[in-house]
Amino acid sequence: MSSEALEAARTRAIAQARNRRNSKTLAIFLTAVAFLLAWEIVGRLSHPMFMAPASGVVAEFWRGITDPRARLWNGFLQTMSVLVPGFLISCALGIVIGVLMGRINAVYRALDPFVTVFYNTPRVALVPILMLWLGIDNTLKTVVVILAAVFPIIVNTLTGVRDISSSLTEPARSMGANEAQILRLVIVPAALPFIIAGLKLGLGRALTTVVVAEYFSSISGLGGLLQSASTSYNMARVFVPAAILALMGILIDALLGWIERSASRRYR
Amino acid sequence: MTPETAATTEVPKLRVENIRKTFFRVERDRVTAVEALGGVSFTVRSGEFVSVIGPSGCGKSTLLRIIDGLVAADEGGVFVDGKKLTGPGHDRAVVFQYFGLYPWRTVQKNVEFGLELQGVPVAERRERARRNIALVGLSGFENHYPHELSGGMKQRVGFARALTMDPDIILMDEPFSAVDEQTRELLQEQLLDVWEKMGKTVVFITHSIDEAVFLADRVIVMGARPGRIVETVAVDLPRPRTSAHRASPRLLEIRTHAWETLRRGIIEAKAGLEGVG
Ligand SMILES: Nc1ncnc2c1ncn2[C@@H]1O[C@H](COP(=O)(O)OP(=O)(O)O)[C@@H](O)[C@H]1O
Ligand SMILES: [Mg+2]
């Protein structure tokens, strides 16, 4: 191929890639605009008790962050003060327990029954217990968040660790790695895609659990705001904490997705 | 000096003595035993290149794992410089059939791995790895990941990693079986080239008779059920060897002899099975 032809082919390939990216961005943008428009129209046509228009939610959101009486900022901080430590502790515990269960048969046999039961219990079944415990304090709420989030992290980590074939551990052993080095330098990186999938699942469960806990104890956090707004028959006020929760979920999920992609790029 | 003391002063680099290994498979209440190695003994001189051939399943990989210390023998021992081994050590390094590279590490980091485990300072291990990457002809690929390399390149990374450990003995388990014919011949010649320069002791497992004869000073021919040595064939071709030797009449003669030995081993194993069964 001549160098001009090669150059032309290169330019075409770059242009094609850019077009694909641009049309994807455009599609997302158009979908978002159509959705907001539909929301606005339906909201304006409905009774405010059942539905609020998008503009009403934005105005309410603005009031929420500017007016201290709305307690929005406060509620957000309260939710985060349970979610963040609860989720971080779940990550640490879940990965450590999962790796130990995956590597040491005695630990696996000892813990597997508990993990199976807790992993498979529908969390709605815990609501009555939550209602009893949860009004009390943040420590208990954090414990409940950990109970919700830690099991999918354990199960995924465990699956990832058990999936590792001896063709990954054998070279390290041959080069004189001790068990701690094998864990840190072989097992954890090899199981990382599974571990991150577990963290995503755990995060979803943690977020739901905090809100359910707050909703039923009804005095704190975004869940509490959600509950009090729903009794005030003001749909715009209901939508604000709901939208913040949705945004939080999307943001943390995107962050984990980014970590996953930059890790998995090396796994092909 | 008596001949006896003269013999004891020349301690072989590697001595494998009467190695036996049986694997047991337990399925519910049935236990089946596979006698992978039924008493294997041989020695390898320092700087010697020894090939091991045998039908698949005759215990070649098991033998290599036992020499490396990854698997314990039921009986017998492995001695390096006369000292009995108890596990993996820095005096031996393996080049695996399946490459054994870490997909999340670059070529550079894969080659450095063994030194990292030993706690060698960053600057030193970087330099040593770089030198061996250059030696196997992969300069410029330091920052590539294994999935970006061909099979032949991956195996050169595996070889550079083994060299970087600076072992006395390099154990290679069918290292070129996953690459195409032309690449395999180039890799064989490159391996001989590096071996001539560095004077390492090599135990090279293969199921290709041509490869075994072309590379080695001696070819150990194994038979199956149980895995054992049928015969050791000396390869008295001159060094250094080049691709020109591949078609030499002497090589073809040795090859024919090795092939007949191998067949004999297979036929004996079949007869043995029928006798038992
Ligand atoms: N870890 C193991 N567990 C059970 N059987 C094994 C194991 N490793 C090897 N074997 C058996 O031992 C025999 C020899 O295997 P191997 O050493 O891999 O042979 P080769 O490398 O010559 O093909 C085979 O029958 C194989 O199934
Ligand atoms: Mg094998």
XYZ file of C-alpha atoms and ligand atoms in Angstrom:
573
model
C 0.000 0.000 0.000
C 1.300 3.471 -0.802
C 1.891 5.834 2.069
C -0.915 8.186 0.973
C -3.381 5.305 0.810
C -2.236 4.190 4.266
C -2.619 7.724 5.589
C -6.121 7.958 4.096
C -7.132 4.626 5.660
C -5.814 5.840 9.004
C -7.777 9.080 8.766
C -10.915 7.119 7.853
C -10.504 4.766 10.822
C -10.096 7.719 13.214
C -13.113 9.496 11.724
C -15.227 6.354 12.052
C -14.270 5.911 15.695
C -15.095 9.590 16.378
C -18.455 9.273 14.614
C -19.380 6.248 16.689
C -18.524 8.133 19.882
C -20.385 11.259 18.804
C -23.541 9.428 17.792
C -23.543 7.608 21.132
C -23.296 10.915 23.026
C -26.039 12.400 20.856
C -28.337 9.430 21.495
C -27.889 9.768 25.269
C -28.537 13.509 25.092
C -31.686 13.137 22.975
C -33.077 10.414 25.226
C -32.492 12.600 28.296
C -34.199 15.614 26.686
C -37.190 13.510 25.579
C -37.497 12.017 29.062
C -37.404 15.407 30.824
C -39.926 16.853 28.364
C -42.314 13.951 28.882
C -41.890 14.268 32.653
C -42.612 18.017 32.510
C -45.780 17.511 30.429
C -47.138 14.637 32.516
C -46.236 16.532 35.712
C -48.109 19.675 34.642
C -51.172 17.699 33.609
C -51.329 15.705 36.868
C -52.551 16.608 40.303
C -49.552 17.731 42.467
C -50.465 15.020 44.972
C -49.519 12.308 42.492
C -46.909 13.799 40.224
C -44.621 16.827 40.073
C -43.140 18.261 36.860
C -39.354 18.230 36.331
C -39.152 22.005 36.813
C -40.971 21.708 40.145
C -38.449 19.120 41.342
C -35.546 21.368 40.299
C -37.098 24.321 42.155
C -37.695 22.150 45.230
C -34.112 20.899 45.019
C -32.872 24.486 44.923
C -35.013 25.350 47.940
C -33.634 22.241 49.665
C -30.023 23.291 49.381
C -30.573 27.004 50.070
C -33.157 26.828 52.850
C -31.683 25.297 56.040
C -35.190 24.366 57.257
C -35.465 21.808 54.436
C -32.784 19.668 56.152
C -31.714 18.296 52.770
C -27.983 18.779 53.274
C -28.308 17.432 56.785
C -30.185 14.376 55.560
C -27.582 13.731 52.900
C -24.774 13.857 55.471
C -26.662 11.560 57.825
C -27.161 9.005 55.074
C -23.522 9.213 54.033
C -22.350 8.866 57.640
C -23.968 5.420 57.714
C -23.384 4.385 54.108
C -19.687 5.241 53.766
C -18.310 3.496 56.873
C -20.768 0.619 56.419
C -19.747 0.036 52.834
C -16.001 0.456 53.459
C -16.089 -2.012 56.346
C -18.101 -4.400 54.146
C -15.446 -4.152 51.418
C -12.579 -4.899 53.785
C -14.402 -7.699 55.636
C -15.901 -9.193 52.493
C -12.617 -9.355 50.578
C -10.648 -10.751 53.526
C -13.267 -13.386 54.399
C -13.803 -14.279 50.741
C -10.090 -14.748 50.099
C -9.629 -16.828 53.257
C -12.638 -18.996 52.409
C -11.361 -19.427 48.870
C -7.855 -20.424 49.939
C -8.344 -22.347 53.165
C -10.735 -25.305 53.123
C -11.258 -25.337 56.894
C -12.421 -21.698 56.833
C -14.661 -22.481 53.865
C -16.341 -25.386 55.622
C -16.805 -23.387 58.825
C -18.345 -20.283 57.245
C -20.115 -21.552 54.142
C -23.437 -22.420 55.879
C -23.734 -18.924 57.375
C -22.791 -17.209 54.142
C -25.296 -19.247 52.153
C -28.147 -18.510 54.580
C -27.452 -14.772 54.838
C -26.730 -14.363 51.134
C -30.060 -15.895 50.193
C -32.319 -14.323 52.853
C -34.591 -11.730 51.208
C -33.879 -8.504 53.028
C -37.580 -7.643 53.326
C -37.763 -10.458 55.851
C -35.461 -8.407 58.058
C -37.638 -5.290 58.024
C -39.487 -6.022 61.281
C -36.154 -6.572 63.031
C -34.794 -3.408 61.443
C -37.794 -1.422 62.659
C -37.110 -2.599 66.185
C -33.423 -1.833 66.107
C -33.049 1.012 63.778
C -34.508 3.992 65.409
C -31.820 3.621 67.982
C -28.465 4.791 66.696
C -26.059 5.032 63.783
C -23.837 2.191 64.973
C -26.700 -0.272 64.691
C -27.620 1.102 61.280
C -24.039 0.634 60.161
C -24.133 -2.953 61.371
C -27.272 -3.580 59.356
C -25.666 -2.037 56.259
C -22.687 -4.358 56.703
C -25.004 -7.365 57.071
C -26.649 -6.409 53.796
C -23.530 -5.591 51.775
C -20.884 -8.001 53.006
C -22.358 -11.274 51.716
C -22.404 -10.560 47.990
C -18.825 -9.305 48.360
C -17.805 -12.502 50.164
C -19.561 -14.747 47.645
C -18.077 -13.017 44.598
C -14.560 -12.848 46.035
C -14.804 -16.509 46.996
C -15.950 -17.476 43.505
C -13.132 -15.476 41.922
C -10.488 -16.956 44.205
C -11.702 -20.537 43.677
C -11.712 -19.931 39.929
C -7.946 -19.271 39.890
C -6.166 -22.188 38.287
C -2.858 -23.593 39.472
C -1.302 -22.240 36.269
C -1.293 -18.835 38.014
C -0.067 -19.936 41.440
C 2.484 -22.500 40.238
C 4.957 -20.065 38.608
C 4.931 -17.902 41.745
C 5.555 -20.909 43.970
C 8.331 -22.044 41.662
C 9.985 -18.643 42.034
C 9.882 -18.979 45.800
C 6.771 -16.952 46.723
C 5.451 -17.466 50.245
C 1.715 -17.733 50.939
C 1.362 -14.015 51.791
C 3.065 -13.021 48.522
C 0.852 -15.409 46.561
C -2.246 -13.820 48.136
C -1.166 -10.238 47.494
C 0.543 -10.596 44.122
C -1.422 -13.416 42.466
C -4.754 -14.197 44.134
C -6.096 -10.686 44.685
C -5.178 -9.283 41.239
C -6.445 -12.424 39.512
C -9.768 -12.285 41.363
C -10.153 -8.507 40.977
C -12.864 -8.556 38.273
C -14.987 -10.833 40.485
C -14.257 -8.739 43.570
C -15.369 -5.530 41.846
C -18.561 -7.186 40.602
C -19.200 -8.117 44.248
C -18.539 -4.544 45.403
C -21.127 -3.239 42.903
C -23.738 -5.685 44.159
C -22.836 -4.885 47.765
C -23.116 -1.174 47.123
C -26.631 -1.550 45.725
C -27.658 -3.528 48.774
C -26.012 -1.057 51.158
C -27.789 1.906 49.585
C -31.209 0.214 49.647
C -30.708 -0.892 53.215
C -29.746 2.551 54.523
C -32.783 4.112 52.927
C -35.145 1.392 54.130
C -33.675 1.715 57.624
C -34.083 5.494 57.606
C -37.532 5.257 56.085
C -38.801 3.038 58.845
C -37.070 4.907 61.646
C -38.277 8.064 59.821
C -36.193 10.541 61.750
C -32.954 10.821 59.813
C -31.223 10.810 56.477
C -32.580 10.938 52.971
C -34.837 7.983 53.773
C -36.341 9.948 56.628
C -36.912 12.968 54.352
C -38.507 10.650 51.800
C -40.865 9.318 54.435
C -41.887 12.733 55.804
C -42.325 14.152 52.291
C -44.581 11.279 51.317
C -46.924 12.049 54.215
C -47.036 15.747 53.210
C -48.543 14.914 49.805
C -45.856 17.025 48.095
C -44.551 15.010 45.172
C -41.771 17.473 44.294
C -40.368 17.026 47.790
C -40.529 13.224 47.454
C -38.618 13.323 44.214
C -35.657 15.318 45.544
C -34.181 12.754 47.965
C -35.102 9.985 45.510
C -33.178 11.744 42.739
C -30.182 12.340 45.014
C -30.149 8.648 45.937
C -30.339 7.684 42.281
C -27.469 10.051 41.452
C -25.360 8.707 44.322
C -25.898 5.173 43.083
C -24.981 6.096 39.518
C -21.854 7.992 40.588
C -20.442 5.272 42.837
C -21.322 2.616 40.284
C -19.537 4.606 37.582
C -16.485 4.923 39.822
C -16.407 1.151 40.420
C -16.989 0.589 36.710
C -14.014 2.781 35.900
C -11.806 0.833 38.331
C -13.104 -2.406 36.820
C -12.360 -1.320 33.258
C -8.879 -0.049 33.995
C -8.164 -3.332 35.795
C -9.772 -5.640 33.258
C -7.990 -4.014 30.325
C -5.044 -6.078 31.494
C -6.927 -9.362 31.747
C -7.666 -10.095 28.110
C 44.448 -41.301 43.658
C 42.112 -44.256 43.229
C 39.460 -44.147 40.497
C 36.816 -44.174 43.239
C 37.866 -40.853 44.783
C 38.197 -39.345 41.298
C 34.587 -40.285 40.624
C 33.309 -38.858 43.896
C 35.011 -35.510 43.324
C 32.952 -34.967 40.167
C 29.564 -34.365 41.747
C 26.847 -34.038 39.073
C 24.966 -30.746 38.915
C 21.666 -32.601 39.152
C 21.012 -36.104 40.397
C 17.575 -37.668 40.319
C 17.483 -40.835 42.361
C 14.814 -43.498 42.187
C 11.878 -41.108 42.066
C 8.472 -42.702 42.518
C 5.123 -40.945 42.440
C 1.614 -42.335 42.482
C -1.509 -40.198 42.166
C -4.763 -41.374 43.716
C -8.146 -40.422 42.390
C -10.993 -40.826 44.843
C -14.501 -41.005 43.406
C -17.064 -41.791 46.069
C -15.999 -45.265 47.252
C -13.687 -46.086 44.315
C -10.004 -45.284 44.475
C -7.906 -45.509 41.331
C -4.132 -45.251 41.492
C -2.049 -43.834 38.644
C 1.597 -44.698 38.989
C 3.037 -41.618 37.268
C 6.690 -42.396 37.971
C 7.969 -45.848 38.845
C 11.567 -45.301 39.896
C 13.361 -42.756 37.719
C 17.102 -42.124 38.107
C 19.537 -40.058 36.066
C 22.247 -37.452 36.444
C 23.018 -34.263 34.534
C 26.490 -32.720 34.353
C 27.010 -29.008 34.932
C 26.403 -27.135 31.678
C 24.834 -30.146 30.000
C 21.712 -29.975 27.846
C 19.471 -32.984 28.386
C 16.171 -33.616 26.608
C 13.441 -35.873 27.939
C 10.970 -37.407 25.505
C 8.147 -39.851 26.048
C 4.513 -40.463 25.152
C 2.073 -38.039 26.723
C 0.977 -39.090 30.184
C 4.245 -40.909 30.946
C 5.015 -38.491 33.797
C 7.367 -35.961 32.181
C 5.674 -32.915 33.699
C 5.412 -34.661 37.054
C 9.138 -35.398 36.937
C 9.876 -31.744 36.181
C 7.622 -30.546 39.018
C 9.371 -32.893 41.411
C 12.797 -31.606 40.328
C 11.583 -28.038 40.822
C 10.125 -28.905 44.217
C 6.512 -28.052 43.353
C 5.421 -31.649 43.964
C 6.867 -34.021 46.549
C 7.982 -37.478 45.440
C 6.675 -40.523 47.315
C 10.140 -42.026 47.290
C 13.639 -41.109 46.187
C 15.348 -37.748 46.084
C 16.601 -34.891 43.938
C 20.124 -33.613 44.569
C 21.715 -30.403 43.270
C 25.509 -30.306 43.714
C 25.085 -33.337 45.967
C 22.629 -31.609 48.326
C 19.150 -33.050 48.753
C 16.335 -30.646 47.879
C 13.252 -29.959 49.955
C 11.325 -27.462 47.803
C 11.602 -24.733 45.163
C 14.832 -22.746 45.227
C 16.718 -20.045 43.384
C 19.115 -22.614 41.907
C 16.339 -23.831 39.541
C 13.857 -22.004 37.308
C 11.019 -23.361 35.177
C 9.802 -22.370 31.724
C 6.210 -23.581 31.627
C 4.347 -25.104 28.702
C 1.448 -22.755 29.416
C 3.834 -19.754 29.664
C 2.705 -18.935 33.221
C 2.787 -15.172 32.664
C 0.668 -12.792 34.736
C -1.845 -11.053 32.452
C -2.012 -7.935 34.635
C 1.753 -7.399 34.524
C 3.731 -5.926 31.668
C 6.589 -7.865 30.064
C 9.023 -5.921 32.255
C 7.050 -6.640 35.448
C 6.609 -10.314 34.560
C 10.343 -10.735 34.044
C 11.082 -8.893 37.312
C 8.597 -10.962 39.315
C 11.050 -13.479 40.785
C 13.414 -10.730 41.922
C 10.494 -8.792 43.406
C 9.653 -11.865 45.495
C 13.248 -11.955 46.726
C 13.132 -8.286 47.683
C 15.828 -7.205 45.213
C 15.965 -3.368 45.051
C 13.874 -1.786 42.262
C 16.789 -0.316 40.293
C 18.705 -3.586 40.247
C 15.786 -5.773 39.262
C 14.751 -3.348 36.528
C 18.250 -3.465 35.089
C 18.568 -7.268 35.285
C 15.156 -7.800 33.698
C 15.921 -5.314 30.930
C 19.150 -7.119 30.104
C 17.421 -10.488 29.732
C 14.529 -9.018 27.758
C 17.173 -7.726 25.349
C 18.905 -11.111 25.340
C 15.750 -12.893 24.108
C 15.193 -10.170 21.520
C 12.189 -8.411 23.043
C 13.624 -4.926 23.591
C 10.917 -2.380 22.898
C 8.173 -4.663 24.255
C 8.875 -3.966 27.952
C 5.575 -2.164 28.460
C 3.383 -4.597 26.528
C 0.940 -6.906 28.260
C 1.026 -10.668 27.545
C -2.247 -10.559 25.558
C -0.530 -8.233 23.092
C 2.154 -10.826 22.285
C 2.263 -13.897 20.046
C 2.811 -17.363 21.538
C 6.480 -17.343 20.557
C 7.000 -13.933 22.171
C 5.218 -15.039 25.340
C 7.538 -18.001 25.650
C 10.548 -15.733 25.186
C 9.218 -13.683 28.102
C 8.953 -16.917 30.103
C 12.544 -17.726 29.215
C 13.763 -14.208 30.089
C 12.000 -14.547 33.439
C 13.783 -17.824 34.134
C 17.150 -16.330 33.148
C 16.579 -13.297 35.366
C 16.445 -15.585 38.409
C 20.020 -16.520 37.426
C 19.529 -20.220 38.235
C 22.102 -22.974 37.682
C 19.468 -25.250 36.179
C 16.707 -24.314 33.770
C 13.786 -26.744 33.573
C 11.697 -26.445 30.425
C 8.364 -28.262 29.991
C 7.452 -28.525 26.302
C 8.083 -24.786 25.995
C 7.614 -24.583 22.223
C 4.661 -26.930 21.783
C 2.162 -24.071 21.495
C 3.935 -22.158 18.708
C 3.939 -22.730 14.959
C 6.607 -24.771 13.192
C 8.727 -21.927 11.777
C 8.713 -19.985 15.030
C 9.606 -23.162 16.898
C 12.770 -23.674 14.846
C 13.826 -20.056 15.412
C 13.171 -20.370 19.144
C 15.216 -23.584 19.301
C 18.173 -21.888 17.644
C 17.827 -18.849 19.879
C 17.726 -21.101 22.932
C 20.939 -22.870 21.873
C 22.547 -19.508 21.234
C 21.757 -18.237 24.740
C 22.726 -21.589 26.274
C 26.151 -21.530 24.535
C 26.734 -18.043 25.962
C 25.543 -18.664 29.523
C 26.525 -22.256 30.212
C 23.407 -23.176 32.189
C 22.369 -26.761 32.843
C 19.143 -27.484 30.955
C 16.517 -30.210 31.300
C 14.232 -29.856 28.301
C 10.997 -31.832 28.068
C 9.429 -32.311 24.663
C 7.336 -34.801 22.768
C 9.129 -33.988 19.508
C 11.995 -36.360 18.728
C 13.497 -33.927 16.211
C 13.529 -31.151 18.771
C 15.021 -33.416 21.451
C 17.862 -34.628 19.232
C 18.637 -31.258 17.647
C 18.991 -29.503 21.018
C 20.505 -31.995 23.427
C 23.743 -33.654 24.418
C 21.713 -36.622 25.619
C 18.116 -37.678 25.088
C 16.375 -39.520 27.905
C 13.623 -41.681 26.417
C 10.763 -42.452 28.785
C 8.048 -45.090 28.623
C 4.611 -45.081 30.259
C 2.716 -47.030 32.913
C 4.592 -46.600 35.065
C 6.716 -43.672 33.862
C 10.306 -44.882 33.628
C 13.458 -44.426 31.567
C 13.696 -46.828 28.636
C 17.075 -45.711 27.368
C 19.406 -42.726 27.246
C 20.636 -41.807 23.771
C 23.850 -39.799 23.390
C 23.794 -37.119 20.671
C 27.369 -36.774 19.409
C 26.734 -33.898 17.023
C 29.215 -31.026 17.085
C 28.531 -27.684 18.781
C 27.566 -24.999 18.117
C 24.622 -26.397 16.230
C 22.899 -24.478 13.484
C 19.909 -25.143 11.282
C 22.335 -26.862 8.871
C 22.593 -29.759 11.351
C 18.880 -30.493 11.094
C 19.367 -32.473 7.897
C 22.732 -34.048 8.746
C 22.910 -37.854 8.255
C 24.195 -38.366 11.811
C 21.207 -36.530 13.273
C 18.815 -38.640 11.199
C 20.553 -41.796 12.386
C 20.228 -40.798 16.043
C 16.664 -39.723 15.448
C 15.783 -43.145 13.983
C 17.358 -44.885 16.945
C 15.512 -42.659 19.442
C 12.237 -43.262 17.612
C 12.701 -47.046 17.786
C 13.456 -46.794 21.500
C 10.346 -44.724 22.040
C 8.216 -47.247 20.127
C 9.650 -50.077 22.154
C 8.645 -48.252 25.327
C 5.100 -47.753 24.070
C 4.741 -51.362 22.939
C 6.096 -52.661 26.265
C 3.641 -50.441 28.151
C 0.730 -51.814 26.096
C 1.907 -55.413 26.667
C 2.207 -54.664 30.381
C -1.337 -53.305 30.464
C -2.719 -56.346 28.687
C -0.775 -58.648 30.996
C -2.335 -56.927 34.025
C -5.783 -56.310 32.653
N -2.130 -33.576 40.183
C -2.449 -34.781 39.643
N -3.446 -35.511 40.164
C -3.770 -36.704 39.631
N -3.156 -37.264 38.591
C -2.149 -36.591 38.021
C -1.733 -35.301 38.509
N -0.720 -34.853 37.739
C -0.500 -35.810 36.814
N -1.351 -36.848 36.986
C -1.385 -38.097 36.178
O -0.062 -38.598 36.114
C 0.230 -39.059 34.817
C 1.438 -38.318 34.262
O 1.084 -36.967 33.998
P 2.128 -35.899 33.437
O 3.293 -35.851 34.328
O 1.398 -34.635 33.214
O 2.519 -36.561 32.043
P 3.209 -35.902 30.752
O 3.726 -34.581 31.105
O 4.276 -36.888 30.375
O 2.146 -35.861 29.689
C -1.022 -38.862 33.986
O -1.727 -40.075 33.936
C -1.789 -37.814 34.751
O -3.167 -37.977 34.577
Mg 3.314 -32.623 30.312
